[in-house]
């Protein structure tokens, strides 16, 4: 088992180890970490995956990115623990809809959205790497959330030794379910901050804290700029193909997309050898990525509020990884243009990759509701608005009829009961773990949209860890 090296998408940072990549967040030159080479699995090895339970399959795929940083036997144990708390024995069940359409249910984890898949592994691997250090310094994680990232990160980090987490959310701008999923977790190493401002303010504060540092604290990131968040989402693409017996014939995925993390994980699965015919990038009315795929111009706009809020995003951070994979030399200049002018054009190699492998479709609010009704009427399935944006794109696809399309179901419908009720005329049934949060006490502090206010909470939590 060899050491895997990582490079920055901006091209001027030193190569880094898996450990540094997981524990740091962004690269020192401001770029995102990528494996120097995406490892390829031999065909026979991919075919064998069909026999494996999900945690074993996940460990096998992840070991290609972890390398010798963690022994394989230990990685298998970590994956068993990470998925033991999922409430379906298959972890990621594949459900038939109608015709060639399938649903991959990614909402059986502790916070009922797909982000649990990666974060349950991220929390454990961070703890493992820190435990292995001699006299290591505790890690203080800081993140901003507009909804699902916060709860999934908190569920993954609560009560882990030597790691603290400060999570920022915009006061009054996350749903009650989302807020309670974060604030009712009673763990001494978790701090929730309601910031008097917008999600963009929260993100800006986090960026400023990373840029300036906070005293001599060791800061880490839990959002999908962390490479392990992407790697942790690759295995379910393989699992879906294995279940469809499609490890050697092409299939397509429709991926509800915001920050492009999940869709990029699908691209990595294909680069590793999975025969993916097409990745259908599904957005809501915030259609920056489908537009880019159609026109070759990436241009930031104003984010609109929709019924699928986890996709209300105008800058898809992880798209930088795809740009780099297709044309590494062009990426740093494009990112410079984006920050100065809010737009840039794709190069010919980047357009070729997008044209050959991706499609895009956006769903306005009416189309999201229509897709929810289609799933209920045609297949007896209640789906959430994010999944519905994905299904809308799948149904609109012009792929040949013998190509199965798997729509990724990214959240449980009970997380977005109002949008579901509006489309279907009835509220979705809530699983027990969601009902439980309504009886519990909430804990959070309210702060001004000021990095100094947040920094003092980081210092406080660091003292409790020391
Ligand atoms: C985060 C999230 C998305 C968007 O995923 P990205 O990886 O950011 O593209 C879609 N649906 C749900 C329910 C989410 O929580």
mmCIF file of C-alpha atoms in Angstrom, residues 8-199:
data_model
loop_
_atom_site.group_PDB
_atom_site.id
_atom_site.type_symbol
_atom_site.label_atom_id
_atom_site.label_comp_id
_atom_site.label_asym_id
_atom_site.label_seq_id
_atom_site.Cartn_x
_atom_site.Cartn_y
_atom_site.Cartn_z
ATOM 1 C CA UNK A 8 -3.695 21.910 -5.399
ATOM 2 C CA UNK A 9 -6.033 23.104 -8.173
ATOM 3 C CA UNK A 10 -4.174 26.448 -8.141
ATOM 4 C CA UNK A 11 -0.906 24.735 -8.948
ATOM 5 C CA UNK A 12 1.493 26.558 -6.627
ATOM 6 C CA UNK A 13 1.274 24.599 -3.371
ATOM 7 C CA UNK A 14 3.639 21.769 -2.435
ATOM 8 C CA UNK A 15 2.214 18.268 -2.821
ATOM 9 C CA UNK A 16 0.533 17.047 0.353
ATOM 10 C CA UNK A 17 -0.215 13.771 2.118
ATOM 11 C CA UNK A 18 -3.692 12.354 2.804
ATOM 12 C CA UNK A 19 -3.307 13.344 6.462
ATOM 13 C CA UNK A 20 -2.537 16.981 5.653
ATOM 14 C CA UNK A 21 -5.341 17.145 3.119
ATOM 15 C CA UNK A 22 -7.955 15.833 5.550
ATOM 16 C CA UNK A 23 -6.839 17.934 8.497
ATOM 17 C CA UNK A 24 -6.263 21.217 6.666
ATOM 18 C CA UNK A 25 -9.174 22.191 4.405
ATOM 19 C CA UNK A 26 -7.984 24.347 1.499
ATOM 20 C CA UNK A 27 -4.457 24.303 0.096
ATOM 21 C CA UNK A 28 -2.063 27.119 1.117
ATOM 22 C CA UNK A 29 -2.379 28.713 -2.357
ATOM 23 C CA UNK A 30 -6.171 28.948 -1.922
ATOM 24 C CA UNK A 31 -6.881 25.944 -4.159
ATOM 25 C CA UNK A 32 -8.691 22.673 -3.515
ATOM 26 C CA UNK A 33 -6.842 19.391 -3.017
ATOM 27 C CA UNK A 34 -7.050 16.687 -5.676
ATOM 28 C CA UNK A 35 -5.286 13.325 -5.890
ATOM 29 C CA UNK A 36 -2.258 13.702 -8.197
ATOM 30 C CA UNK A 37 -3.726 10.740 -10.106
ATOM 31 C CA UNK A 38 -7.221 9.376 -9.676
ATOM 32 C CA UNK A 39 -6.664 5.672 -8.967
ATOM 33 C CA UNK A 40 -8.244 3.171 -11.424
ATOM 34 C CA UNK A 41 -9.812 -0.076 -10.274
ATOM 35 C CA UNK A 42 -9.409 -3.146 -12.502
ATOM 36 C CA UNK A 43 -12.667 -4.366 -14.068
ATOM 37 C CA UNK A 44 -12.660 -7.638 -12.175
ATOM 38 C CA UNK A 45 -12.334 -5.771 -8.888
ATOM 39 C CA UNK A 46 -15.343 -3.585 -9.766
ATOM 40 C CA UNK A 47 -17.425 -6.664 -10.627
ATOM 41 C CA UNK A 48 -16.580 -8.208 -7.242
ATOM 42 C CA UNK A 49 -18.061 -5.190 -5.449
ATOM 43 C CA UNK A 50 -21.560 -6.554 -6.105
ATOM 44 C CA UNK A 51 -20.955 -9.205 -3.444
ATOM 45 C CA UNK A 52 -19.997 -6.776 -0.687
ATOM 46 C CA UNK A 53 -22.096 -5.206 2.078
ATOM 47 C CA UNK A 54 -22.034 -1.402 1.824
ATOM 48 C CA UNK A 55 -19.460 -0.688 4.578
ATOM 49 C CA UNK A 56 -16.951 -3.132 3.023
ATOM 50 C CA UNK A 57 -17.504 -1.657 -0.422
ATOM 51 C CA UNK A 58 -16.981 1.839 0.979
ATOM 52 C CA UNK A 59 -13.741 0.810 2.700
ATOM 53 C CA UNK A 60 -12.430 -0.766 -0.473
ATOM 54 C CA UNK A 61 -13.075 2.361 -2.553
ATOM 55 C CA UNK A 62 -11.808 4.719 0.158
ATOM 56 C CA UNK A 63 -8.573 2.785 0.618
ATOM 57 C CA UNK A 64 -7.574 3.978 -2.864
ATOM 58 C CA UNK A 65 -7.508 7.559 -1.496
ATOM 59 C CA UNK A 66 -6.307 6.851 2.042
ATOM 60 C CA UNK A 67 -3.268 4.822 0.926
ATOM 61 C CA UNK A 68 -0.973 3.905 3.789
ATOM 62 C CA UNK A 69 -2.236 6.689 6.092
ATOM 63 C CA UNK A 70 -4.561 4.193 7.830
ATOM 64 C CA UNK A 71 -4.162 0.390 7.714
ATOM 65 C CA UNK A 72 -6.830 -1.355 5.607
ATOM 66 C CA UNK A 73 -8.155 -3.432 8.545
ATOM 67 C CA UNK A 74 -8.688 -0.271 10.568
ATOM 68 C CA UNK A 75 -10.377 1.475 7.631
ATOM 69 C CA UNK A 76 -12.805 -1.456 7.355
ATOM 70 C CA UNK A 77 -13.654 -1.091 11.065
ATOM 71 C CA UNK A 78 -14.150 2.660 10.676
ATOM 72 C CA UNK A 79 -16.595 2.106 7.808
ATOM 73 C CA UNK A 80 -18.514 -0.544 9.792
ATOM 74 C CA UNK A 81 -18.938 1.978 12.627
ATOM 75 C CA UNK A 82 -19.765 4.857 10.287
ATOM 76 C CA UNK A 83 -22.710 3.054 8.674
ATOM 77 C CA UNK A 84 -23.908 1.071 11.711
ATOM 78 C CA UNK A 85 -26.244 3.914 12.683
ATOM 79 C CA UNK A 86 -28.100 3.954 9.349
ATOM 80 C CA UNK A 87 -31.699 2.819 9.666
ATOM 81 C CA UNK A 88 -31.780 0.589 6.566
ATOM 82 C CA UNK A 89 -29.712 -2.614 6.481
ATOM 83 C CA UNK A 90 -28.735 -1.898 2.868
ATOM 84 C CA UNK A 91 -27.485 1.599 3.873
ATOM 85 C CA UNK A 92 -28.191 2.951 0.338
ATOM 86 C CA UNK A 93 -31.231 1.031 -0.959
ATOM 87 C CA UNK A 94 -32.059 1.215 -4.666
ATOM 88 C CA UNK A 95 -35.800 1.529 -5.311
ATOM 89 C CA UNK A 96 -37.510 1.053 -8.707
ATOM 90 C CA UNK A 97 -39.714 3.935 -9.895
ATOM 91 C CA UNK A 98 -41.137 3.223 -13.365
ATOM 92 C CA UNK A 99 -39.560 2.153 -16.644
ATOM 93 C CA UNK A 100 -35.840 2.843 -16.632
ATOM 94 C CA UNK A 101 -36.008 5.125 -13.581
ATOM 95 C CA UNK A 102 -34.565 4.242 -10.186
ATOM 96 C CA UNK A 103 -34.141 6.051 -6.897
ATOM 97 C CA UNK A 104 -31.002 5.632 -4.762
ATOM 98 C CA UNK A 105 -32.099 6.457 -1.204
ATOM 99 C CA UNK A 106 -29.265 8.321 0.505
ATOM 100 C CA UNK A 107 -31.267 9.536 3.495
ATOM 101 C CA UNK A 108 -31.051 6.689 5.996
ATOM 102 C CA UNK A 109 -28.268 8.230 8.098
ATOM 103 C CA UNK A 110 -28.565 10.071 11.430
ATOM 104 C CA UNK A 111 -29.600 13.429 9.919
ATOM 105 C CA UNK A 112 -31.665 12.057 7.014
ATOM 106 C CA UNK A 113 -29.653 13.547 4.143
ATOM 107 C CA UNK A 114 -26.832 12.240 1.935
ATOM 108 C CA UNK A 115 -24.175 14.331 3.665
ATOM 109 C CA UNK A 116 -24.101 11.703 6.437
ATOM 110 C CA UNK A 117 -22.404 9.295 4.006
ATOM 111 C CA UNK A 118 -19.203 11.290 3.886
ATOM 112 C CA UNK A 119 -19.318 13.065 7.233
ATOM 113 C CA UNK A 120 -19.744 9.919 9.340
ATOM 114 C CA UNK A 121 -16.460 8.752 7.799
ATOM 115 C CA UNK A 122 -14.786 12.182 7.961
ATOM 116 C CA UNK A 123 -15.380 12.525 11.725
ATOM 117 C CA UNK A 124 -13.948 9.093 12.460
ATOM 118 C CA UNK A 125 -10.941 9.456 10.162
ATOM 119 C CA UNK A 126 -10.062 12.871 11.586
ATOM 120 C CA UNK A 127 -10.193 11.400 15.109
ATOM 121 C CA UNK A 128 -8.069 8.440 13.993
ATOM 122 C CA UNK A 129 -5.374 10.661 12.448
ATOM 123 C CA UNK A 130 -5.203 12.918 15.500
ATOM 124 C CA UNK A 131 -5.097 10.010 17.937
ATOM 125 C CA UNK A 132 -2.098 8.638 16.064
ATOM 126 C CA UNK A 133 -0.112 11.848 16.621
ATOM 127 C CA UNK A 134 2.261 12.096 19.521
ATOM 128 C CA UNK A 135 1.499 15.163 21.613
ATOM 129 C CA UNK A 136 -0.780 16.332 18.809
ATOM 130 C CA UNK A 137 -2.699 19.558 19.105
ATOM 131 C CA UNK A 138 -6.523 19.333 19.224
ATOM 132 C CA UNK A 139 -8.330 20.204 15.997
ATOM 133 C CA UNK A 140 -10.908 23.005 15.951
ATOM 134 C CA UNK A 141 -13.333 22.714 13.056
ATOM 135 C CA UNK A 142 -15.292 25.686 11.830
ATOM 136 C CA UNK A 143 -17.991 25.665 9.199
ATOM 137 C CA UNK A 144 -20.939 27.600 7.804
ATOM 138 C CA UNK A 145 -24.247 26.003 6.910
ATOM 139 C CA UNK A 146 -27.428 26.986 5.154
ATOM 140 C CA UNK A 147 -29.024 23.756 6.329
ATOM 141 C CA UNK A 148 -27.935 20.147 5.933
ATOM 142 C CA UNK A 149 -24.143 20.353 6.275
ATOM 143 C CA UNK A 150 -24.394 21.667 9.822
ATOM 144 C CA UNK A 151 -26.485 18.874 11.253
ATOM 145 C CA UNK A 152 -24.541 16.130 9.471
ATOM 146 C CA UNK A 153 -21.213 17.564 10.671
ATOM 147 C CA UNK A 154 -22.467 17.943 14.241
ATOM 148 C CA UNK A 155 -23.799 14.367 14.296
ATOM 149 C CA UNK A 156 -20.407 13.159 13.061
ATOM 150 C CA UNK A 157 -18.200 15.156 15.448
ATOM 151 C CA UNK A 158 -20.237 15.158 18.698
ATOM 152 C CA UNK A 159 -18.291 13.621 21.605
ATOM 153 C CA UNK A 160 -15.145 12.818 19.574
ATOM 154 C CA UNK A 161 -11.965 13.301 21.604
ATOM 155 C CA UNK A 162 -9.572 16.133 20.675
ATOM 156 C CA UNK A 163 -11.888 17.683 18.076
ATOM 157 C CA UNK A 164 -14.218 20.644 18.550
ATOM 158 C CA UNK A 165 -16.705 22.103 16.085
ATOM 159 C CA UNK A 166 -18.105 25.618 15.806
ATOM 160 C CA UNK A 167 -20.963 25.759 13.293
ATOM 161 C CA UNK A 168 -22.353 29.057 11.988
ATOM 162 C CA UNK A 169 -25.853 29.415 10.609
ATOM 163 C CA UNK A 170 -27.675 32.584 9.521
ATOM 164 C CA UNK A 171 -30.088 33.543 12.302
ATOM 165 C CA UNK A 172 -33.713 32.912 11.329
ATOM 166 C CA UNK A 173 -32.813 31.663 7.838
ATOM 167 C CA UNK A 174 -32.663 27.908 8.316
ATOM 168 C CA UNK A 175 -35.813 25.825 8.756
ATOM 169 C CA UNK A 176 -36.954 24.816 12.241
ATOM 170 C CA UNK A 177 -36.152 21.152 11.518
ATOM 171 C CA UNK A 178 -32.662 22.052 10.319
ATOM 172 C CA UNK A 179 -32.001 24.333 13.313
ATOM 173 C CA UNK A 180 -33.239 21.798 15.851
ATOM 174 C CA UNK A 181 -31.186 19.014 14.273
ATOM 175 C CA UNK A 182 -28.130 21.136 15.090
ATOM 176 C CA UNK A 183 -29.043 22.811 18.353
ATOM 177 C CA UNK A 184 -30.511 19.832 20.250
ATOM 178 C CA UNK A 185 -27.255 17.836 20.151
ATOM 179 C CA UNK A 186 -25.937 17.949 23.707
ATOM 180 C CA UNK A 187 -22.163 17.519 23.415
ATOM 181 C CA UNK A 188 -19.438 19.602 25.096
ATOM 182 C CA UNK A 189 -17.322 19.817 21.913
ATOM 183 C CA UNK A 190 -20.069 21.386 19.759
ATOM 184 C CA UNK A 191 -20.930 25.101 19.592
ATOM 185 C CA UNK A 192 -23.758 26.457 17.454
ATOM 186 C CA UNK A 193 -23.674 30.135 16.528
ATOM 187 C CA UNK A 194 -26.647 31.959 15.041
ATOM 188 C CA UNK A 195 -25.054 34.793 13.061
ATOM 189 C CA UNK A 196 -26.945 38.065 12.589
ATOM 190 C CA UNK A 197 -26.602 38.033 8.826
ATOM 191 C CA UNK A 198 -26.960 35.896 5.701
ATOM 192 C CA UNK A 199 -25.400 32.574 4.736
#
